[in-house]
Short mmCIF file of C-alpha atoms in Angstrom, two decimals:
data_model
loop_
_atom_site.label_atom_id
_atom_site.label_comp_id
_atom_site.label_asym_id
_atom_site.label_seq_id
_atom_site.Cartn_x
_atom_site.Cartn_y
_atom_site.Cartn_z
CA UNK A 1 27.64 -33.29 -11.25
CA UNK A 2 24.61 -32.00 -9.62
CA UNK A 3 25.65 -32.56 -6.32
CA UNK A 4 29.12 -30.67 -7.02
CA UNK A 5 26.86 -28.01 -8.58
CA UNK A 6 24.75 -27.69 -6.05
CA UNK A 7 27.61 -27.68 -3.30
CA UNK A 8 29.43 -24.82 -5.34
CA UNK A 9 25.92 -22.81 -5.05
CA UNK A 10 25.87 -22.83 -1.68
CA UNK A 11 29.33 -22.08 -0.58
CA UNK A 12 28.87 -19.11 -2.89
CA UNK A 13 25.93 -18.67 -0.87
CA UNK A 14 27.75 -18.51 1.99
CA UNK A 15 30.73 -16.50 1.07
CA UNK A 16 28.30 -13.68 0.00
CA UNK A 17 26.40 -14.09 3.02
CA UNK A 18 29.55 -13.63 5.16
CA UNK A 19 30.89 -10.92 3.48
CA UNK A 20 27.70 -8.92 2.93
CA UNK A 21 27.47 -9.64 7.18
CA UNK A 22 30.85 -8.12 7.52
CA UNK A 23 32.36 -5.08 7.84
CA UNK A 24 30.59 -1.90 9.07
CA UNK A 25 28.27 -2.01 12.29
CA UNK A 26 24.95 -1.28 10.34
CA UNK A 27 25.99 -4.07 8.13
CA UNK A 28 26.39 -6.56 11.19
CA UNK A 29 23.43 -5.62 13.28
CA UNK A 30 21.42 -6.13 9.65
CA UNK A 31 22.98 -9.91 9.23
CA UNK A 32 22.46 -10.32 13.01
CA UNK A 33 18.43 -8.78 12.76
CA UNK A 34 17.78 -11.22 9.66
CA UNK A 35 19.61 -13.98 11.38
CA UNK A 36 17.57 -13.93 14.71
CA UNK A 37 14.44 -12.34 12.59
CA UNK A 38 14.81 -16.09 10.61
CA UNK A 39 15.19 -18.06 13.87
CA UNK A 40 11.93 -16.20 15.51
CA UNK A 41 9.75 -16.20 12.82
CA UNK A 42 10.10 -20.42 13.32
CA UNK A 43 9.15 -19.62 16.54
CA UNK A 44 6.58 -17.56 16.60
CA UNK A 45 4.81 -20.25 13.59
CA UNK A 46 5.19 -22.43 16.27
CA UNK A 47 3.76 -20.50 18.61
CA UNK A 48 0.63 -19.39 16.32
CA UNK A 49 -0.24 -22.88 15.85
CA UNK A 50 -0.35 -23.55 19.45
CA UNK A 51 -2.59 -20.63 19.58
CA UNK A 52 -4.91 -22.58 16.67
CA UNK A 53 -5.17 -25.88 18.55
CA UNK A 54 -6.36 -23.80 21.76
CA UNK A 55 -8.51 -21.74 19.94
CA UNK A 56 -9.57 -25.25 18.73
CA UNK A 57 -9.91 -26.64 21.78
CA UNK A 58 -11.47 -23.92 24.11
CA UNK A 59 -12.63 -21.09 21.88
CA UNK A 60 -12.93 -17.90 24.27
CA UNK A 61 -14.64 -19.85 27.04
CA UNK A 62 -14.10 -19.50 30.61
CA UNK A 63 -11.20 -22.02 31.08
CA UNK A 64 -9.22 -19.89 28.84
CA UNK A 65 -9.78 -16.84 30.88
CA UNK A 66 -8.91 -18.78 33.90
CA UNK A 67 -5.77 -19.86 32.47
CA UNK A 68 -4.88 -16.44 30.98
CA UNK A 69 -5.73 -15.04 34.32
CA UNK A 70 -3.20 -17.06 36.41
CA UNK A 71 -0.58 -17.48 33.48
CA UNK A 72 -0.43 -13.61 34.41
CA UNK A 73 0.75 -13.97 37.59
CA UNK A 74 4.26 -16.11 37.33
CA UNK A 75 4.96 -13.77 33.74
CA UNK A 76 4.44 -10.76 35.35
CA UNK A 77 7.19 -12.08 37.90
CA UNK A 78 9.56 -12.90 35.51
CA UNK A 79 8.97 -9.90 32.92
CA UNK A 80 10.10 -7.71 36.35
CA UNK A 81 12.97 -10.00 37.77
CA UNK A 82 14.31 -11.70 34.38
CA UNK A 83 12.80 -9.12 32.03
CA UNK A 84 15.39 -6.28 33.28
CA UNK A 85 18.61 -8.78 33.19
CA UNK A 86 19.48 -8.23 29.60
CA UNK A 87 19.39 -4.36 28.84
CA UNK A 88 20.83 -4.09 32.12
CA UNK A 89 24.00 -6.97 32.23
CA UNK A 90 24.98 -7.03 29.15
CA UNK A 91 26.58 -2.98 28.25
CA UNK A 92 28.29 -4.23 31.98
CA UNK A 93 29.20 -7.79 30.79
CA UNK A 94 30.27 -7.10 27.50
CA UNK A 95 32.84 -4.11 29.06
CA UNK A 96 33.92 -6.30 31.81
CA UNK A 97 34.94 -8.97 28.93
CA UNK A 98 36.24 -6.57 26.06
CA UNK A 99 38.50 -4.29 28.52
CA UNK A 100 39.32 -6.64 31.15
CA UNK A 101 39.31 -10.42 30.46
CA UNK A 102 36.76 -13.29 30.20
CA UNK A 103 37.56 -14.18 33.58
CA UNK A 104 36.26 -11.15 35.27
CA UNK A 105 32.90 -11.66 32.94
CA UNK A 106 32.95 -15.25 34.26
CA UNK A 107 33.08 -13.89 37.50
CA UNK A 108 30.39 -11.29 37.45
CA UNK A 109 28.31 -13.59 35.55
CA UNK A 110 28.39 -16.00 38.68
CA UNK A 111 27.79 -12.82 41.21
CA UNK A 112 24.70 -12.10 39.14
CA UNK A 113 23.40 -16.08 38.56
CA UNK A 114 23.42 -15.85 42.80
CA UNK A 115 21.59 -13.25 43.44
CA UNK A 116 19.04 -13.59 40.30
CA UNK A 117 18.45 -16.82 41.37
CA UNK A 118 17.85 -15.76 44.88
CA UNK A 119 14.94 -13.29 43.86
CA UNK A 120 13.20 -15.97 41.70
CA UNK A 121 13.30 -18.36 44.67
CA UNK A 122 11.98 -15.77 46.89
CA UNK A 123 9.32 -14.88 44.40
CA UNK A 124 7.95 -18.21 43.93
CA UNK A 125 7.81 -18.58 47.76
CA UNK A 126 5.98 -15.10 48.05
CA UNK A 127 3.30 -16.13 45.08
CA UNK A 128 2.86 -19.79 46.69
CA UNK A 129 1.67 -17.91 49.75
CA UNK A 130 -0.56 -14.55 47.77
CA UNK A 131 -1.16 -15.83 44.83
CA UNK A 132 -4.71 -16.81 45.72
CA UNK A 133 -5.24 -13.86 46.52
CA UNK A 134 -4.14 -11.79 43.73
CA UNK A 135 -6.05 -14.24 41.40
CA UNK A 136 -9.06 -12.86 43.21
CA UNK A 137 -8.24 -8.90 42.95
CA UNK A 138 -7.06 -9.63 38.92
CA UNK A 139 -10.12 -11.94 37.93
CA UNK A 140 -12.77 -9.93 39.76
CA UNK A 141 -15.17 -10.14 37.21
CA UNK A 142 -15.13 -14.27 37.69
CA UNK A 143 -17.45 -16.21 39.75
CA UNK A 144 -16.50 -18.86 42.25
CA UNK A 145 -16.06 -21.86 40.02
CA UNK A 146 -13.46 -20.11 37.25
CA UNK A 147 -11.74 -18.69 40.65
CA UNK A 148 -11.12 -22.02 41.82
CA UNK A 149 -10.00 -23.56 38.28
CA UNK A 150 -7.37 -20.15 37.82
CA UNK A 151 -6.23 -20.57 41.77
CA UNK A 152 -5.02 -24.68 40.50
CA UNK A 153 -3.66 -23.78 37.07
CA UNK A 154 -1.81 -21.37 39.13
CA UNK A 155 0.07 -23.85 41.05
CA UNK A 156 0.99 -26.12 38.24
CA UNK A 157 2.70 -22.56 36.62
CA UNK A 158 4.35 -21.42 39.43
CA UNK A 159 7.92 -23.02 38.85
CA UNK A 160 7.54 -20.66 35.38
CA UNK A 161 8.97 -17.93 37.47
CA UNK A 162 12.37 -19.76 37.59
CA UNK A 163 12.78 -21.42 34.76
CA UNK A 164 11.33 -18.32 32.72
CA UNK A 165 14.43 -16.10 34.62
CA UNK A 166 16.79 -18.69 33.94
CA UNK A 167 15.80 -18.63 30.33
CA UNK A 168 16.22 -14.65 29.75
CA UNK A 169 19.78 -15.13 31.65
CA UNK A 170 21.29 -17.49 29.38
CA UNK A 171 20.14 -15.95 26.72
CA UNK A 172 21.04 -12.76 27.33
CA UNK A 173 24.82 -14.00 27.77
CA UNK A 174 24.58 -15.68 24.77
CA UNK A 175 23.41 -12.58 22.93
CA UNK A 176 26.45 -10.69 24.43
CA UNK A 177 28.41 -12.83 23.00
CA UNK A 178 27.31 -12.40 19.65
CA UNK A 179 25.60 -15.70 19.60
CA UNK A 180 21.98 -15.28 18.41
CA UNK A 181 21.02 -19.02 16.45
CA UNK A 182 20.34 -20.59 19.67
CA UNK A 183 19.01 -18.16 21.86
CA UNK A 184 16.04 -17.15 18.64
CA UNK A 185 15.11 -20.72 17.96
CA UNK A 186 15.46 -22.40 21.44
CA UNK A 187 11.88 -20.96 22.53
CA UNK A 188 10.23 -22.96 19.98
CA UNK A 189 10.39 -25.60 22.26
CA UNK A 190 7.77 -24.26 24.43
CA UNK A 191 4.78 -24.44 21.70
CA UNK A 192 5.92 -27.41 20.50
CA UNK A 193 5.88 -29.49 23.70
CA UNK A 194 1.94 -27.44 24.85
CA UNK A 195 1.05 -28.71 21.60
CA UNK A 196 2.08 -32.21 22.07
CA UNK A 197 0.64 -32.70 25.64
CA UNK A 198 -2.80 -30.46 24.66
CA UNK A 199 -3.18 -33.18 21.82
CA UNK A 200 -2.37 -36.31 24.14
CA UNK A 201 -3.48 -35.09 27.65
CA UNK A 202 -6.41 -32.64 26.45
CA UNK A 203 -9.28 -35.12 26.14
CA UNK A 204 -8.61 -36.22 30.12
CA UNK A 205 -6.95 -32.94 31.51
CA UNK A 206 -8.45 -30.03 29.73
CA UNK A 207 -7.59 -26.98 30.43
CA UNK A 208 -4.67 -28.30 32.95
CA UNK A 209 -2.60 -30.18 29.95
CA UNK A 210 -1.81 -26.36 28.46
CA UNK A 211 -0.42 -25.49 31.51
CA UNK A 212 1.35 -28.67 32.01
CA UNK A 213 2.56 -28.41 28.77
CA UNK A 214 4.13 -24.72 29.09
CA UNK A 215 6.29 -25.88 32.13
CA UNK A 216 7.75 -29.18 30.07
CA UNK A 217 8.45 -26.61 27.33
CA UNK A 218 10.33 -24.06 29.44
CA UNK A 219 12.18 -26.63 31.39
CA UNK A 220 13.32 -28.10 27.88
CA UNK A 221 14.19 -24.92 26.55
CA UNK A 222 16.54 -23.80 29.41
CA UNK A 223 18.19 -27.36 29.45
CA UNK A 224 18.82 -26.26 25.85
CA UNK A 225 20.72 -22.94 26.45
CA UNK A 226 22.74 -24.35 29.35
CA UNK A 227 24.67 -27.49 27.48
CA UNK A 228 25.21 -24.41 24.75
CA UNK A 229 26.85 -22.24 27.06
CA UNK A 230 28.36 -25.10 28.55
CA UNK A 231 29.81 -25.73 25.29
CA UNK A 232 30.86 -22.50 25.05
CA UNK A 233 32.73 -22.98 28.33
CA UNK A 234 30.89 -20.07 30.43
CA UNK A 235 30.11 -21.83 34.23
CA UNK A 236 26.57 -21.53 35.18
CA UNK A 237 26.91 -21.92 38.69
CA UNK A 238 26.60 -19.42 40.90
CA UNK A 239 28.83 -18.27 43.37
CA UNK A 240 29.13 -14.68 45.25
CA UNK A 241 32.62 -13.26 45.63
CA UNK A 242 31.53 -9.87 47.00
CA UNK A 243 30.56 -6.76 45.94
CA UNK A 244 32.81 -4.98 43.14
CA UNK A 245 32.61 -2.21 40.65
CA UNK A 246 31.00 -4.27 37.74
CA UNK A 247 28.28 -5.77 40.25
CA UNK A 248 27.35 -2.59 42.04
CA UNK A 249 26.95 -0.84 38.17
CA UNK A 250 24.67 -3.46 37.19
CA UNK A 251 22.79 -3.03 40.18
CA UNK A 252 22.85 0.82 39.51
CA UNK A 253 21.36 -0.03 36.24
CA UNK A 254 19.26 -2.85 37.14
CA UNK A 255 17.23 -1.42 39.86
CA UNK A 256 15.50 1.72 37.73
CA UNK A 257 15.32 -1.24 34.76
CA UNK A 258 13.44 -3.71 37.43
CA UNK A 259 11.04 -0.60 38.50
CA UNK A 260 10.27 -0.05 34.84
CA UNK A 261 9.50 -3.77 34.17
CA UNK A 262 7.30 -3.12 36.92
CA UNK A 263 5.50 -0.66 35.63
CA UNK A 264 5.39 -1.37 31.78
CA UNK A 265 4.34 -4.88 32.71
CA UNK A 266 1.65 -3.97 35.28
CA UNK A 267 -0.04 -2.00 31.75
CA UNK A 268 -0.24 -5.59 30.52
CA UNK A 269 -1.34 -6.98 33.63
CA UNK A 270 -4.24 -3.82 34.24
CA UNK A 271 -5.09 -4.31 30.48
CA UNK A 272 -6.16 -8.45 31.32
CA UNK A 273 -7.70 -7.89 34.87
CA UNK A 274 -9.92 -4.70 33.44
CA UNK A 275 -10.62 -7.28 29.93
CA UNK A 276 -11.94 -9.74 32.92
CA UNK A 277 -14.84 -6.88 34.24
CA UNK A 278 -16.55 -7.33 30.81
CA UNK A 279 -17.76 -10.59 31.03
CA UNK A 280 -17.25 -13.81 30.31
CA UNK A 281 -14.60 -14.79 27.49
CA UNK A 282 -13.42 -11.34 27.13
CA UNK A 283 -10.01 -12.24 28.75
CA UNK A 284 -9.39 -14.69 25.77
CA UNK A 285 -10.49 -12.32 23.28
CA UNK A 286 -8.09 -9.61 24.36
CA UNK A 287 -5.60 -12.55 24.11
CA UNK A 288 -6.27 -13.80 20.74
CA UNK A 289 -6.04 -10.64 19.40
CA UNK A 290 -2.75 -10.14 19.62
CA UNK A 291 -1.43 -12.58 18.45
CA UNK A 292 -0.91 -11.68 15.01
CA UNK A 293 0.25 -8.34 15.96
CA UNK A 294 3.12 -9.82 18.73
CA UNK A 295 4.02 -12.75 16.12
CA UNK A 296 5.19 -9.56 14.35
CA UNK A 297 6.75 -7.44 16.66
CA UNK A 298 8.78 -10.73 18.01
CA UNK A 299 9.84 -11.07 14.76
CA UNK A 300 10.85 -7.94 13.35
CA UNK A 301 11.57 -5.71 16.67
CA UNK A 302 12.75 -8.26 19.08
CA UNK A 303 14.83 -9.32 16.54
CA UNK A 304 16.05 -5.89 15.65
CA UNK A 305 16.26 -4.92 19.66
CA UNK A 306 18.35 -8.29 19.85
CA UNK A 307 20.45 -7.50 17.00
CA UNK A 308 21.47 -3.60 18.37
CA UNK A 309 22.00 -4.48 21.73
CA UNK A 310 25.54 -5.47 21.68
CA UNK A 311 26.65 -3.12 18.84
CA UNK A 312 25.14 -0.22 20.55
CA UNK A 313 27.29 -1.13 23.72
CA UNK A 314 30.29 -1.41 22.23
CA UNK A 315 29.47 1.94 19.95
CA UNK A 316 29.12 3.52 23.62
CA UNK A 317 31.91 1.96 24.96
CA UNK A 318 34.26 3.93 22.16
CA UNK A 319 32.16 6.99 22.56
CA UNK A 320 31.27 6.71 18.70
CA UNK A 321 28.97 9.13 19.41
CA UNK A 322 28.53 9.72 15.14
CA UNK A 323 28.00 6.07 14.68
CA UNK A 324 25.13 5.89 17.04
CA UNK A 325 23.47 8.99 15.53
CA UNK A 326 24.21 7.57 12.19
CA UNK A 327 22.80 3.86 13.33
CA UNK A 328 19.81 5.04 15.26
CA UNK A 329 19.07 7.37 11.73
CA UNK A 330 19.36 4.73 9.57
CA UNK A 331 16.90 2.40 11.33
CA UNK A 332 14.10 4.63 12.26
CA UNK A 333 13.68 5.19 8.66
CA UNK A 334 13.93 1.52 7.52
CA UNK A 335 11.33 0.90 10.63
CA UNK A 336 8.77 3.18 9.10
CA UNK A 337 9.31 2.61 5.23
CA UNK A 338 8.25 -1.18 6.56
CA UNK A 339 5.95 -0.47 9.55
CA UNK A 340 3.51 1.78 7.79
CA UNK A 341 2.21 -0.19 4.81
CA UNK A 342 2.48 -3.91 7.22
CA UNK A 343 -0.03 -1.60 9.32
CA UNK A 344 -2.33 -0.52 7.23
CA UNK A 345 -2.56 -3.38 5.20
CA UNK A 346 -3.33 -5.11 8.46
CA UNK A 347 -5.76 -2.78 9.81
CA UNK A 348 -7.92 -3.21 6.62
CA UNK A 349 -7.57 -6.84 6.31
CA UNK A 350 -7.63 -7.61 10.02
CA UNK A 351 -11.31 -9.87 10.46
CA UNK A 352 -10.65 -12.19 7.53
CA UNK A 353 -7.43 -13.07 9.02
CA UNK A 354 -8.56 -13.78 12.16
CA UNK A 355 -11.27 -16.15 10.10
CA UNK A 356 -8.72 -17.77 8.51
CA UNK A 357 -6.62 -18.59 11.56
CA UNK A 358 -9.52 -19.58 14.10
CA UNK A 359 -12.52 -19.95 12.87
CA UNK A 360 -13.33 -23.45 13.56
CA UNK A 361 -14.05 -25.74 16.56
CA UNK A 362 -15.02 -23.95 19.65
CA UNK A 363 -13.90 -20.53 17.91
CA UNK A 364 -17.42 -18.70 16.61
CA UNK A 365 -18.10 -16.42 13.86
CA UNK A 366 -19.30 -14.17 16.70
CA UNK A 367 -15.93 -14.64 18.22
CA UNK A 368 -14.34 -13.55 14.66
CA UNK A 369 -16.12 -10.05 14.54
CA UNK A 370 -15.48 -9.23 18.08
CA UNK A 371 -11.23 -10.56 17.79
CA UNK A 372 -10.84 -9.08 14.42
CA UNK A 373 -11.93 -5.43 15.35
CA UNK A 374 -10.32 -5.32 18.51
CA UNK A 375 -7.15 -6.79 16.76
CA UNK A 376 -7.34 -3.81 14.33
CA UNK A 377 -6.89 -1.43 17.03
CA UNK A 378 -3.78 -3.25 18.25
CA UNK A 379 -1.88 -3.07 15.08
CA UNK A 380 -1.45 0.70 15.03
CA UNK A 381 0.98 -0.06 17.90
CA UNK A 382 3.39 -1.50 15.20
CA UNK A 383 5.42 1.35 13.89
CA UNK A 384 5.45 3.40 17.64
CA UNK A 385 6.43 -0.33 19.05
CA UNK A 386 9.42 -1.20 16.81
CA UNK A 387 10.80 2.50 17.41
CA UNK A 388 10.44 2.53 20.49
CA UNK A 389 12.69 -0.92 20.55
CA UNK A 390 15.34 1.04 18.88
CA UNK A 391 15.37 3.97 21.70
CA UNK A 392 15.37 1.54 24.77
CA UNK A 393 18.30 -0.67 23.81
CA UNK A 394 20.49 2.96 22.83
CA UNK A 395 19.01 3.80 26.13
CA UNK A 396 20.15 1.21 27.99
CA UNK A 397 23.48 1.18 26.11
CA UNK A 398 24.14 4.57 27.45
CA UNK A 399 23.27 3.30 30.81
CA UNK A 400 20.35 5.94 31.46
CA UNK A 401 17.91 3.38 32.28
CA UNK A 402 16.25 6.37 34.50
CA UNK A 403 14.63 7.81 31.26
CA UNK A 404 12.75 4.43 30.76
CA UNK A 405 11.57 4.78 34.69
CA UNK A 406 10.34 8.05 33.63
CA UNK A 407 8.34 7.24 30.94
CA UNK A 408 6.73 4.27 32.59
CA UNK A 409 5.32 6.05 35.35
CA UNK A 410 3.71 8.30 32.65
CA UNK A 411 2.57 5.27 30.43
CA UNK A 412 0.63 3.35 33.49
CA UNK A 413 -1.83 6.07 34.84
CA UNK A 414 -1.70 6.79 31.04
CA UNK A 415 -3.24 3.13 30.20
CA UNK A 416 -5.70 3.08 32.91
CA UNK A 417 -7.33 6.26 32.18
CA UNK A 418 -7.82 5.31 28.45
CA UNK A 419 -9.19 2.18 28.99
CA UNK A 420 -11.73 3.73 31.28
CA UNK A 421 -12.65 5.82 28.90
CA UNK A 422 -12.62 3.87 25.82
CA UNK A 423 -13.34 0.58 26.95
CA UNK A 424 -16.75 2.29 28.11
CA UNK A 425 -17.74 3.05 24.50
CA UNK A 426 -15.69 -0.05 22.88
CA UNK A 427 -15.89 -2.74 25.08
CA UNK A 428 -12.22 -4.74 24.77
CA UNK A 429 -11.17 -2.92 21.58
CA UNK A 430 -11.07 0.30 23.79
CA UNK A 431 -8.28 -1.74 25.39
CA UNK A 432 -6.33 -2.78 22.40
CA UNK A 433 -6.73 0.89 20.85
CA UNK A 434 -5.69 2.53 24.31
CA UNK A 435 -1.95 0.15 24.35
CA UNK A 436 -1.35 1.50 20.53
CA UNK A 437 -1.98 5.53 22.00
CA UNK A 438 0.33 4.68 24.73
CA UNK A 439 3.03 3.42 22.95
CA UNK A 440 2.43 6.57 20.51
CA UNK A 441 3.22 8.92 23.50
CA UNK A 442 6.13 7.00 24.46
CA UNK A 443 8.00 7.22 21.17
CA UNK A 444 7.74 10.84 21.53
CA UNK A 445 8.71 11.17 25.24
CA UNK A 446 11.77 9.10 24.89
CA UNK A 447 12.81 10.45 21.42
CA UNK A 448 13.10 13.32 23.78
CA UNK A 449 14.70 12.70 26.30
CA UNK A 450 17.30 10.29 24.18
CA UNK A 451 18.29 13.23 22.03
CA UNK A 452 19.26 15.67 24.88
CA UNK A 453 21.20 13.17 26.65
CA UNK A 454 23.07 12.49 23.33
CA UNK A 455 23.72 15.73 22.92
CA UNK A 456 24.98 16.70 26.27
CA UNK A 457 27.68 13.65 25.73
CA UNK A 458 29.03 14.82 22.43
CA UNK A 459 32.02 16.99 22.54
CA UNK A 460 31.36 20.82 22.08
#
């Protein structure tokens, strides 16, 4: 009877679920936001306790930095490469599919798997041979010995740059195909395996096993999303049949998209290497925290930018331009009625949760005061962040990936010049407050420039 009970409960579940799903477009991109929002919050718990047992393990020391350091290097390669694929390919894929057959998406698909692929082969080749030398210019606050141990983690990381493209590419198809389970939960595989190998290989290896456990834990997670889009019958392999329409559009797209990777991912990468002029262990303390605040923003705005993606294309594709006003409304108020009170409440709260989450092992109550406060100045990113999520993906729905060039090359010289200035009278909180003022300015340039182009498309 129970059983039967309990069986009846959850179809109901189920049915309500599917229907309450169903329907309009705000209703779908909700069920898809709380369906990938589920899926990443597993993730990023995963990922938080990884960041527990290192803090565990190696506190803020210099190994940390080192491995923060050249973990920067392969990322950065893949945030510019990889990192442009989805908001770029998929408004062309899902098009290509809807209004002229799977086939032709098949076929673009294995245009773009060629000559992605190419770039990430000739990017590892081009960091095997300057790598060492970037390491240098990025940790220039290190001496000789944390040099050498960031120039060998390095080279265990450097395959990162393919797998980590071939990760965003299947998942971005997946995601254009309305397929989010996978593609949110597969990355947990990456924390779980560094925590594995840290616990078995960390007491011979130190430092090394974290690395060595991030490239078992990408290579996992991509063998992952291929046997599901193998399943799905899409053909991974590439194959170039020459230039077409759909190929040169992405490429149209792609290039401005790659050039703002570029330069919204060298803020990150000018954020760590001026964190590394402040002595020793500030690299891992800029780290650290973040952690709370990007465990939150992967799972509420990536989740949200995941969900909209699709639905804005295909809102663009019909020219609905009423539903995307309507849409893009809708959220930014939901965003703020949550953003603003998760903000404050973490502002004020912010060093006894960083006590509660590291405090212990190598992780000192020095280490506590110093993470907490700088962690407070990274939250007020949150609401300006999850916003700004919203504008990109309408942005690159509409395929004017030029605005986000724009506002890049405002945001970098932007980010240096406040860290110079407030990372002189803050130390590494200067940093973290500096990335929440230039998010802030973003929001309000591309606000901007996303209302004018909407209004020059509707019809007079």
């Amino acid at each position: 009877m129970n059983d039967s009970s309990n069986f009846f409960s959850f179809s109901r579940l189920v049915h309500f679920w599917n229907r309450f799903t169903t329907g309009s477009t705000n209703r779908r991109i909700f069920g898809a936001t709380l369906m990938v929002g589920f899926f990443t919050l597993l993730v990023k718990v995963a990922s938080l306790s990884k960041e527990l047992v290192v803090a565990y393990l190696f506190g803020t020391g210099d190994t940390l930095d080192a491995f923060l350091i050249a973990y920067l290097v392969p990322s950065f390669v893949v945030l510019i490469i990889a990192g442009a694929f989805k908001p770029a390919v998929v408004p062309t894929y899902i098009q290509v599919r809807d209004q002229e057959s799977p086939e032709a998406a098949q076929e673009l698909l294995s245009d773009l798997l060629f000559i992605t692929l190419a770039l990430l082969v000739a990017m590892t080749a081009l960091l095997a041979a300057i790598g060492p030398y970037l390491l240098t210019l990025l940790g220039s606050g290190f001496n000789e010995q944390k040099t050498i141990i960031s120039q060998n983690l390095l080279w265990i990381l450097l395959p990162l740059v393919i797998l980590g493209g071939l990760q965003t590419i299947y998942s971005s198809i997946l995601n254009a195909g309305e397929s989010f389970a996978v593609a949110a939960y597969s990355p947990a595989v990456v924390p779980i395996a560094s925590i594995l190998i840290l616990v078995l290989l960390a007491p011979n290896l130190g430092i090394y096993s974290l690395a060595i456990g991030f490239l078992v834990g990408f290579a996992l997670q991509v063998l992952i999303l291929a046997l599901c889009l193998k399943k799905r019958k899409i053909s991974l392999k590439p194959k170039w049949t020459g230039m077409n329409p759909a190929v040169r559009q992405v490429i149209d797209q792609y290039l401005p998209m790659a050039a703002g990777a570029f330069l919204i991912s060298s803020n990150f990468l000018v954020d760590q290497s001026m964190a590394a002029m402040l002595g020793s262990g500030s690299v891992a303390a800029l780290s650290y925290s973040n952690k709370v605040t990007a465990t939150l923003l992967g799972v509420g705005a990536m989740a949200l930018g995941t969900a909209v993606l699709p639905y804005y294309s295909k809102m663009v594709a019909k020219q609905d331009w009423d539903g995307i006003h309507h849409t893009l409304k809708t959220y930014r108020w939901k965003v703020l009625q949550v953003a603003i009170p998760v903000t404050l409440l973490l502002f004020f709260l912010s060093e006894p949760l960083i006590r509660i989450l590291f405090e212990r092992g190598a992780f000192t109550e020095a280490d506590t005061v110093l993470v907490g406060w700088t962690q407070a100045m990274y939250v007020l990113q949150i609401p300006f962040y999850v916003l700004n999520i919203l504008a990109v993906r309408l942005v690159s729905s509409l395929k004017y990936n030029k605005l986000l060039l724009y506002g890049n090359m405002i945001s970098l010289p932007l980010n240096i010049i406040l860290n110079y200035l407030l990372m002189k009278v803050m130390g590494i909180a200067g940093i973290a407050l500096s990335t929440s003022l230039v998010y802030a300015v973003s929001f309000v340039f591309l606000s901007v420039g996303l209302q004018r182009k909407l209004n020059s498309l509707r019809p007079a």
